[in-house]
Short mmCIF file of N, CA and C in Angstrom, two decimals:
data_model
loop_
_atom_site.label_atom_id
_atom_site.label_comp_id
_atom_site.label_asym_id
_atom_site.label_seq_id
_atom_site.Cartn_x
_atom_site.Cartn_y
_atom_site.Cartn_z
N UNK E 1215 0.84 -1.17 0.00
CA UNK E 1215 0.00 0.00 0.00
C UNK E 1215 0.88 1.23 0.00
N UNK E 1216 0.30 2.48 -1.02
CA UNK E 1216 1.28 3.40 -0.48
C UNK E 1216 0.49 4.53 0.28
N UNK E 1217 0.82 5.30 0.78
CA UNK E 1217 0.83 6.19 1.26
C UNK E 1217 1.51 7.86 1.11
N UNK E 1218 0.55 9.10 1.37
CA UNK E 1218 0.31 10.20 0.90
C UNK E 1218 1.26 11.16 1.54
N UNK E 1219 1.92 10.35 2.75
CA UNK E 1219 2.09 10.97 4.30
C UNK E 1219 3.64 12.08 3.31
N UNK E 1220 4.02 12.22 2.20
CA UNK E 1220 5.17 12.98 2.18
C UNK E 1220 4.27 13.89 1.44
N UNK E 1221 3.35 14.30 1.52
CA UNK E 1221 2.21 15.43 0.84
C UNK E 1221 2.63 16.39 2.13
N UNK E 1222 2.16 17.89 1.47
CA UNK E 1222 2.86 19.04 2.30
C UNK E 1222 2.16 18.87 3.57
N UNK E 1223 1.23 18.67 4.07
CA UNK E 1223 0.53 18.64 5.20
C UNK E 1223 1.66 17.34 5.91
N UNK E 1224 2.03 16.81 5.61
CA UNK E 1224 2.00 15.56 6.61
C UNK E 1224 1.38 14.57 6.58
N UNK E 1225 0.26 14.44 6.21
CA UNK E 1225 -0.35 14.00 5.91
C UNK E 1225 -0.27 12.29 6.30
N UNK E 1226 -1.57 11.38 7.15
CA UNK E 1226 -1.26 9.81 7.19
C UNK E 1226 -2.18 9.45 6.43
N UNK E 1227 -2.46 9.99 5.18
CA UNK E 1227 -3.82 9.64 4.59
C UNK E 1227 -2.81 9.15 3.56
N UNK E 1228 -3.84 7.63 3.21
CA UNK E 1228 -3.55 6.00 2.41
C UNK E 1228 -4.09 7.00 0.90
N UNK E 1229 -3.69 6.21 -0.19
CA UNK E 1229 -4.27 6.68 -1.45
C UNK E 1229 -5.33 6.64 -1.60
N UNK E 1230 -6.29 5.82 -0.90
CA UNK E 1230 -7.52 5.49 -0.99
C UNK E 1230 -8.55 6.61 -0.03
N UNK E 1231 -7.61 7.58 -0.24
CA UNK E 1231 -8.59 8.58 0.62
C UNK E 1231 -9.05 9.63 -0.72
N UNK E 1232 -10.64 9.95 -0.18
CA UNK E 1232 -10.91 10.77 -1.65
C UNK E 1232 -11.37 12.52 -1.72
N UNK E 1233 -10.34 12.83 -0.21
CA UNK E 1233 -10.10 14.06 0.67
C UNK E 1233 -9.16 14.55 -0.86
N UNK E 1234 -9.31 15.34 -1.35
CA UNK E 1234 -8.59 16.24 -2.38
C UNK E 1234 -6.82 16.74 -1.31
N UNK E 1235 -5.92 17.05 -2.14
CA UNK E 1235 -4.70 17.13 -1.48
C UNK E 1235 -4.91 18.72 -0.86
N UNK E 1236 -5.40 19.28 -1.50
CA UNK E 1236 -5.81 20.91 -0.60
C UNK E 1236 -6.59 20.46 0.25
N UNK E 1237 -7.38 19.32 0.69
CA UNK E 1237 -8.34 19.66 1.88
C UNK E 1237 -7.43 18.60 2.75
N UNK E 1238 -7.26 17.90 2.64
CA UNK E 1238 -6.27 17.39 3.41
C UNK E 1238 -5.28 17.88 4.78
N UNK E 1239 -4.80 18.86 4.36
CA UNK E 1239 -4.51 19.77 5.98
C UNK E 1239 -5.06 20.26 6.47
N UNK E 1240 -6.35 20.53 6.45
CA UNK E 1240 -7.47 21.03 7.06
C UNK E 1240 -7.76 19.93 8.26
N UNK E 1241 -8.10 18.64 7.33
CA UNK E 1241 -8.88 17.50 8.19
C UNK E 1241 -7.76 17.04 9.21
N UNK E 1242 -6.23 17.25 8.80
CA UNK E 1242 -5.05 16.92 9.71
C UNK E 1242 -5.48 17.73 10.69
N UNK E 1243 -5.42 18.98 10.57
CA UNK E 1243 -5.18 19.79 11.93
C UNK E 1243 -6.24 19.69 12.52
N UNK E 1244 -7.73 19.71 12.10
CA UNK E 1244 -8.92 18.96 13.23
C UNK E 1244 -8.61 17.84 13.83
N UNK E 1245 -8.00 16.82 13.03
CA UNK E 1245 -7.87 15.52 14.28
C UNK E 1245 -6.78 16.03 15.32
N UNK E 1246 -5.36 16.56 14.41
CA UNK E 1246 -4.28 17.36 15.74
C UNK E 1246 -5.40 18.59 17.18
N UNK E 1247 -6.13 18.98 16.22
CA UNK E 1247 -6.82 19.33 17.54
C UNK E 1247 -7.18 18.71 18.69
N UNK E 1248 -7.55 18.05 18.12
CA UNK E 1248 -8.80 16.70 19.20
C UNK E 1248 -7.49 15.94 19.99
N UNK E 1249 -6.71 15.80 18.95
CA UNK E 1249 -5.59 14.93 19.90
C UNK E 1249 -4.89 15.77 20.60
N UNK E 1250 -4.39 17.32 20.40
CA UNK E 1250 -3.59 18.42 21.61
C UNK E 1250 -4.54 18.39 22.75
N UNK E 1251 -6.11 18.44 22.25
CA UNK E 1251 -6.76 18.81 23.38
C UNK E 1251 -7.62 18.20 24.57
N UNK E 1252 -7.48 16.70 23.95
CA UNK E 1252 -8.63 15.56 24.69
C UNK E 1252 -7.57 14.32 25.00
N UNK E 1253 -6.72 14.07 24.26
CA UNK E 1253 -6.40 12.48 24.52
C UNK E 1253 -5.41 12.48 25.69
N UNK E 1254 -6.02 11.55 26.44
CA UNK E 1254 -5.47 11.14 27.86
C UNK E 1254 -4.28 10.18 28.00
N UNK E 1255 -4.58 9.75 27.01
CA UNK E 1255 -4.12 8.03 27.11
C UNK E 1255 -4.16 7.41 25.30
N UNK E 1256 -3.25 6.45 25.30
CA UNK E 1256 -3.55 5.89 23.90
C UNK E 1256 -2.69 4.40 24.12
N UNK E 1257 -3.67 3.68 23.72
CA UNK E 1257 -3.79 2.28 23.48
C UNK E 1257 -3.37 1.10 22.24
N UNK E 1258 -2.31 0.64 22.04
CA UNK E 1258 -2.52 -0.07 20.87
C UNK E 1258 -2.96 -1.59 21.01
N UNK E 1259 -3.68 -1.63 20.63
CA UNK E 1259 -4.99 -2.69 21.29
C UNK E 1259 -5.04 -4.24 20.20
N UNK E 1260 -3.89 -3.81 19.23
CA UNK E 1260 -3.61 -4.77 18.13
C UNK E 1260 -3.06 -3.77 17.37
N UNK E 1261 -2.38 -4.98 16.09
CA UNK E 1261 -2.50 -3.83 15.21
C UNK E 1261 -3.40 -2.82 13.96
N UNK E 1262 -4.53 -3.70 14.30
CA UNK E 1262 -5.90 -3.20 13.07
C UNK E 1262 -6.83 -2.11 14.48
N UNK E 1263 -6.16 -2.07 15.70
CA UNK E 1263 -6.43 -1.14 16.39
C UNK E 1263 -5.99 -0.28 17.42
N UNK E 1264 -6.81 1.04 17.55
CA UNK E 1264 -6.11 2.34 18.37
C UNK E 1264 -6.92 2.46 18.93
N UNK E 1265 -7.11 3.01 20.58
CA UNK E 1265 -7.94 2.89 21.51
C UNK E 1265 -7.68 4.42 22.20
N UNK E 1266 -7.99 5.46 21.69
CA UNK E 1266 -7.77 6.72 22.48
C UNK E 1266 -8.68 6.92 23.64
N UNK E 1267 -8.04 7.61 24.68
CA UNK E 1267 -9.20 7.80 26.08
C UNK E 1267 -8.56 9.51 26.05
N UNK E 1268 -9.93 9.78 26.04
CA UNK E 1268 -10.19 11.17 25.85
C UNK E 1268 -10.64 11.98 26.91
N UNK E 1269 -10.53 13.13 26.87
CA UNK E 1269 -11.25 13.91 28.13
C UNK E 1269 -12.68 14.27 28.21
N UNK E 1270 -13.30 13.16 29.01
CA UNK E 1270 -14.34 12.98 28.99
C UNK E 1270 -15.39 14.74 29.02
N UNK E 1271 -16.46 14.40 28.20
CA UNK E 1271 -17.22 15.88 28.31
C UNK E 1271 -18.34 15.85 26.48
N UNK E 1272 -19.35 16.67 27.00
CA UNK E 1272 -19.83 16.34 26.09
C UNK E 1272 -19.37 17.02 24.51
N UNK E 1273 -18.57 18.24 25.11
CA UNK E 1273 -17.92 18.92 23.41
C UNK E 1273 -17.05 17.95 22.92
N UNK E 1274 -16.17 17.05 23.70
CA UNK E 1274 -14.91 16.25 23.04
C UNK E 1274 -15.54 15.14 22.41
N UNK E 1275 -16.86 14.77 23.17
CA UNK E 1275 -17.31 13.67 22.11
C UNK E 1275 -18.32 13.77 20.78
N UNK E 1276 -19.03 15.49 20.81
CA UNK E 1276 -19.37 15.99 19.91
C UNK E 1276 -18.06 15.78 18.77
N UNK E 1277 -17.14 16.15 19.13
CA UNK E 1277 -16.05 16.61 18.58
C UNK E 1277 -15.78 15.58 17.64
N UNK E 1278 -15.41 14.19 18.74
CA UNK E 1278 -14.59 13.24 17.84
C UNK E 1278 -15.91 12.30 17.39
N UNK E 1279 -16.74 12.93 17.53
CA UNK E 1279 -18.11 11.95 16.61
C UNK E 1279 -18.04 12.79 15.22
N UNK E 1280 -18.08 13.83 15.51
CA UNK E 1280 -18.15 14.71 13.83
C UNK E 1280 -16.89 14.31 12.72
N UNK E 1281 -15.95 14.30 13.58
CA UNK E 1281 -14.54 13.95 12.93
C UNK E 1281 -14.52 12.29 12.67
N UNK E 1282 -15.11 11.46 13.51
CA UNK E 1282 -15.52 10.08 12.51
C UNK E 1282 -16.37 10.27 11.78
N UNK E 1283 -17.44 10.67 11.77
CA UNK E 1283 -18.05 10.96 10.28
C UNK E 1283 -17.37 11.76 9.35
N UNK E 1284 -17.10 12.49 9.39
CA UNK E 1284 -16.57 12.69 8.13
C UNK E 1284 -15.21 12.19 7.68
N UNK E 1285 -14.52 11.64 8.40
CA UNK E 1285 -13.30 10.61 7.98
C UNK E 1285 -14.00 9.51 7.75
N UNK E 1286 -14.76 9.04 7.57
CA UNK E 1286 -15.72 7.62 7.30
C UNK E 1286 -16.14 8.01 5.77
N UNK E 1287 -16.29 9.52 5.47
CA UNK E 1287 -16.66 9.21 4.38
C UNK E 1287 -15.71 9.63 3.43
N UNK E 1288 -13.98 10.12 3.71
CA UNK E 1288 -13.38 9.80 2.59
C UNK E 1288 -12.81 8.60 2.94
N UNK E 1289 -12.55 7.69 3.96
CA UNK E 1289 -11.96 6.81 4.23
C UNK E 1289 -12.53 5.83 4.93
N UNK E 1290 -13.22 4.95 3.54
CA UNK E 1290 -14.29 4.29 4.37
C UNK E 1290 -13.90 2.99 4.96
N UNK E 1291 -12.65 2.90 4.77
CA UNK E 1291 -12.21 1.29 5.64
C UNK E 1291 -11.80 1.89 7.07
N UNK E 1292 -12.25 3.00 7.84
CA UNK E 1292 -12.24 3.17 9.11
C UNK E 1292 -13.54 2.89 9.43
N UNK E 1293 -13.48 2.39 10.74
CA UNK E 1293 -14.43 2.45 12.23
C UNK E 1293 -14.37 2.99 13.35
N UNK E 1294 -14.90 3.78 13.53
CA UNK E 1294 -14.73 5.04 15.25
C UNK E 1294 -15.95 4.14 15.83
N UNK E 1295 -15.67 3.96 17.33
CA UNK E 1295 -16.41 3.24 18.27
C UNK E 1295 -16.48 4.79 19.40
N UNK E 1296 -17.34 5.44 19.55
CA UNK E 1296 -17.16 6.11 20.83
C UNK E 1296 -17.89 5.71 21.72
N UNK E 1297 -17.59 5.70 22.82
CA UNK E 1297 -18.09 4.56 24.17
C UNK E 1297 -17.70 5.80 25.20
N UNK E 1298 -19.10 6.00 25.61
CA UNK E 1298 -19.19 6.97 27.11
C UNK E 1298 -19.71 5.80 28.25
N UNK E 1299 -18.86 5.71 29.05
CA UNK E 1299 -19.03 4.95 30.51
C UNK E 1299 -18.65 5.17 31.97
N UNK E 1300 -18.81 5.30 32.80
CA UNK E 1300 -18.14 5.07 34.36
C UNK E 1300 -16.78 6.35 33.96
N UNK E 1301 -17.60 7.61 33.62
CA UNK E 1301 -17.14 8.82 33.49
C UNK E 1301 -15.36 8.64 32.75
N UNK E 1302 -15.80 7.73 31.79
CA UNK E 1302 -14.34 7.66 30.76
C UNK E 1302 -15.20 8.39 29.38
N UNK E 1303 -14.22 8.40 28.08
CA UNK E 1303 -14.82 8.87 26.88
C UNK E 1303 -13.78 7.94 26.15
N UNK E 1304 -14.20 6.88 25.56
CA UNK E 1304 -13.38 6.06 24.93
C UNK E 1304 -13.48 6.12 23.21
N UNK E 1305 -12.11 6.50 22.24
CA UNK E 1305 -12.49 6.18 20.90
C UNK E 1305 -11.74 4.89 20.66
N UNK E 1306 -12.46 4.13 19.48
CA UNK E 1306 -11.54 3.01 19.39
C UNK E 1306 -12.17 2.89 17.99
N UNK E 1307 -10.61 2.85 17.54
CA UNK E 1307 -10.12 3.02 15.80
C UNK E 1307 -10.05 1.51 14.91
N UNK E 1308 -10.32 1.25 14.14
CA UNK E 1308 -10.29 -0.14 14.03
C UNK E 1308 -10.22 0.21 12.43
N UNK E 1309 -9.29 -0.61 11.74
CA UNK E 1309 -9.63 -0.83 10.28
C UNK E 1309 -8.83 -1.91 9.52
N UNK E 1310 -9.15 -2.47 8.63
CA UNK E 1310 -8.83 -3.77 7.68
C UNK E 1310 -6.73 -4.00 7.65
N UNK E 1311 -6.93 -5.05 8.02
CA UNK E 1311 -5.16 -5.27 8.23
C UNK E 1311 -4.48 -4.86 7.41
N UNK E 1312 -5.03 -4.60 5.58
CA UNK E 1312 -4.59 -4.01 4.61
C UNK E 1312 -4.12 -2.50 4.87
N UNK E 1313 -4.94 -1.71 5.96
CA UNK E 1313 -4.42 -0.26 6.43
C UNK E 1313 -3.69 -0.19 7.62
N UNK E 1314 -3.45 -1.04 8.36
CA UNK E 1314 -2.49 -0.98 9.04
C UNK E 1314 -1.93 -0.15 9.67
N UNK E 1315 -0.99 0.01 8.23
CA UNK E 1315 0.09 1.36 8.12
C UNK E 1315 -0.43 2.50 8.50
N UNK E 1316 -1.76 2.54 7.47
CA UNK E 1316 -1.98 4.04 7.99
C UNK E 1316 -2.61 4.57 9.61
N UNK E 1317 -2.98 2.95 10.65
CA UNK E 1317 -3.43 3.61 11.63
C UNK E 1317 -1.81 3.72 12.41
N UNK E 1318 -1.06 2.95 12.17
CA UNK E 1318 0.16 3.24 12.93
C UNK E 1318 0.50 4.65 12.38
N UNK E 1319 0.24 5.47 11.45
CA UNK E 1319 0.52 7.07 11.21
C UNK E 1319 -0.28 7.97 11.98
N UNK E 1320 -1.31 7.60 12.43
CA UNK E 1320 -2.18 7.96 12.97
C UNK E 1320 -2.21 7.89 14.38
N UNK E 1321 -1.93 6.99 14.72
CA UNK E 1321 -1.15 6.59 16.02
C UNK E 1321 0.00 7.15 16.65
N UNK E 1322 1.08 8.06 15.72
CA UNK E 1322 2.28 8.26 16.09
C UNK E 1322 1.90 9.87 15.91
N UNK E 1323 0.57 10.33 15.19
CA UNK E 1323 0.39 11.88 15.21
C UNK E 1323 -0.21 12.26 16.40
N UNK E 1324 -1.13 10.94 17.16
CA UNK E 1324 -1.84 11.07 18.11
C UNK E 1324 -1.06 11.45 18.97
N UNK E 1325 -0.11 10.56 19.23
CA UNK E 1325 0.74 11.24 20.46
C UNK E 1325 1.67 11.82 20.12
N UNK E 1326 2.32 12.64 18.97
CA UNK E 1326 3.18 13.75 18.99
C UNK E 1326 1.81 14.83 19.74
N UNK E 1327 0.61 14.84 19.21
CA UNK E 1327 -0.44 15.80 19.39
C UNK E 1327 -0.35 16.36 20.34
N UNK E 1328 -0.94 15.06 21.11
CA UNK E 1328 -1.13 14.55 22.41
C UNK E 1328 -0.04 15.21 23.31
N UNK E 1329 1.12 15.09 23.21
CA UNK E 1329 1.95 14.93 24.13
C UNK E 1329 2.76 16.55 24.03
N UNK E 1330 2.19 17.15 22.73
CA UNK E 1330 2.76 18.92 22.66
C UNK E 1330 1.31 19.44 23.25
N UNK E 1331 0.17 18.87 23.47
CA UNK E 1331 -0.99 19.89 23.68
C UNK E 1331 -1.25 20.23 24.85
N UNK E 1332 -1.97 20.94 25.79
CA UNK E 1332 -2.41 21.14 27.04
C UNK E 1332 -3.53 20.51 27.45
N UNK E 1333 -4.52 20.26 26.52
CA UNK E 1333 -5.27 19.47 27.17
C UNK E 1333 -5.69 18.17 27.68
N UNK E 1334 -4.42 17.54 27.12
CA UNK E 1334 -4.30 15.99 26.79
C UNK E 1334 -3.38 15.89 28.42
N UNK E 1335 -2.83 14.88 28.61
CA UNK E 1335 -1.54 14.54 29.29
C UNK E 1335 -0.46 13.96 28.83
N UNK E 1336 -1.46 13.78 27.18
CA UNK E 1336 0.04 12.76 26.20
C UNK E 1336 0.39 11.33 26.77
N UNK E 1337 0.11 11.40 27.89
CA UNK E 1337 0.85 9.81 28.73
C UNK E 1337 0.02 8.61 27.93
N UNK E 1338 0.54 7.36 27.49
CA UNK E 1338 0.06 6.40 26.73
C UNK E 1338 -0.50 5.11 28.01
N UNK E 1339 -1.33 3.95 27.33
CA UNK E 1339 -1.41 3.39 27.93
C UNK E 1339 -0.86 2.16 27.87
N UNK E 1340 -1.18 0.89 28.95
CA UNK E 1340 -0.61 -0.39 28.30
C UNK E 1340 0.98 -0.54 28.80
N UNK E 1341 1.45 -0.45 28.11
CA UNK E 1341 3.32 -0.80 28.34
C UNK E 1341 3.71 0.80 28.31
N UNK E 1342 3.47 1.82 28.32
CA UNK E 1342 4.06 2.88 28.39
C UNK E 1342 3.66 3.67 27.13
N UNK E 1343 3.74 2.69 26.32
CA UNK E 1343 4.21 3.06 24.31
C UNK E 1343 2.65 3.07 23.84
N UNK E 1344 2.61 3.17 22.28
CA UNK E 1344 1.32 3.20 21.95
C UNK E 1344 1.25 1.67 21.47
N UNK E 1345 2.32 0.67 21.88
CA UNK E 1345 1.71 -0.58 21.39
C UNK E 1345 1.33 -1.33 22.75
N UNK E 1346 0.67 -0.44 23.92
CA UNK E 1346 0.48 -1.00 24.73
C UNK E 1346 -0.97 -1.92 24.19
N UNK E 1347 -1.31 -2.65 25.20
CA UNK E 1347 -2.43 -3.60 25.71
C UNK E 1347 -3.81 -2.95 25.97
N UNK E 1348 -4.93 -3.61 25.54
CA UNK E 1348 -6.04 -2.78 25.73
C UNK E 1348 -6.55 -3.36 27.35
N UNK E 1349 -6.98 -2.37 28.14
CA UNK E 1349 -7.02 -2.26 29.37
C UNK E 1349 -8.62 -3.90 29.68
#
C-alpha cells in the first residue's frame, strides 16, 4: 500500500482517501486538535487497532463523533467506536489489516499531538508506548 504521508501537510492519509490534497490539511489539523486537546491516554490494542481515552465531556465527544463521520466518508475502511461509561470517553479506531500502516501514522500523530498539547496529558497506555495492551 502506499501512502500520501510525504504530501505538504503531513499528511497519514492512504491513497484510498478521496479528501482532495488541498483539503487534506485542514482534516489533519482537526484531528491534531482533538488529539492536543482531549487524549489522555492511547492504546494499541492490536495492530488493526487504536484505543484513544479522551477527556471525557460532552464537546470532546461531539467533537470526535463529527470527525468520525466525516473521515468515514473519505476513508471508508475506518471504524470510530465512541463509548461513554463510568465517566471515561473512549475512541476506538479499528480498520482492515490491509491499512495498518496508515493507523500506525495515525497513532504516532496522536501522540506527537497529544503529548505537545495542554489538554491531553500525552501519557500512553498499556506498556508505556502506543503498542500498549487494551485495558
Amino acid at each position: 500500500m502506499e501512502f500520501s504521508e510525504t504530501d505538504r501537510a503531513g499528511s497519514w492519509a492512504p491513497e484510498a482517501c478521496t479528501l482532495t490534497v488541498a483539503e487534506r490539511p485542514r482534516r489533519a489539523a482537526e484531528f491534531d486538535g482533538l488529539f492536543a486537546a482531549a487524549v489522555r491516554g492511547i492504546e494499541r490494542a492490536g495492530p488493526a487497532r487504536l484505543r484513544l481515552d479522551l477527556e471525557p465531556g460532552p464537546q470532546t465527544a461531539a467533537r470526535a463523533a463529527e470527525l468520525a463521520v466525516a473521515e468515514t466518508g473519505c476513508c471508508s475502511f475506518f471504524t470510530f467506536t465512541l463509548t461513554v461509561a463510568a465517566g471515561r470517553l473512549v475512541l476506538d479506531i479499528t480498520v482492515p489489516a490491509a491499512h495498518t500502516g496508515t493507523l500506525d501514522l495515525l497513532a504516532a500523530r496522536a501522540a506527537a499531538a497529544a503529548a505537545a498539547g495542554t489538554g491531553g496529558t500525552g501519557r500512553t497506555g498499556g506498556t508505556g508506548r502506543t503498542g500498549g495492551t487494551a485495558a
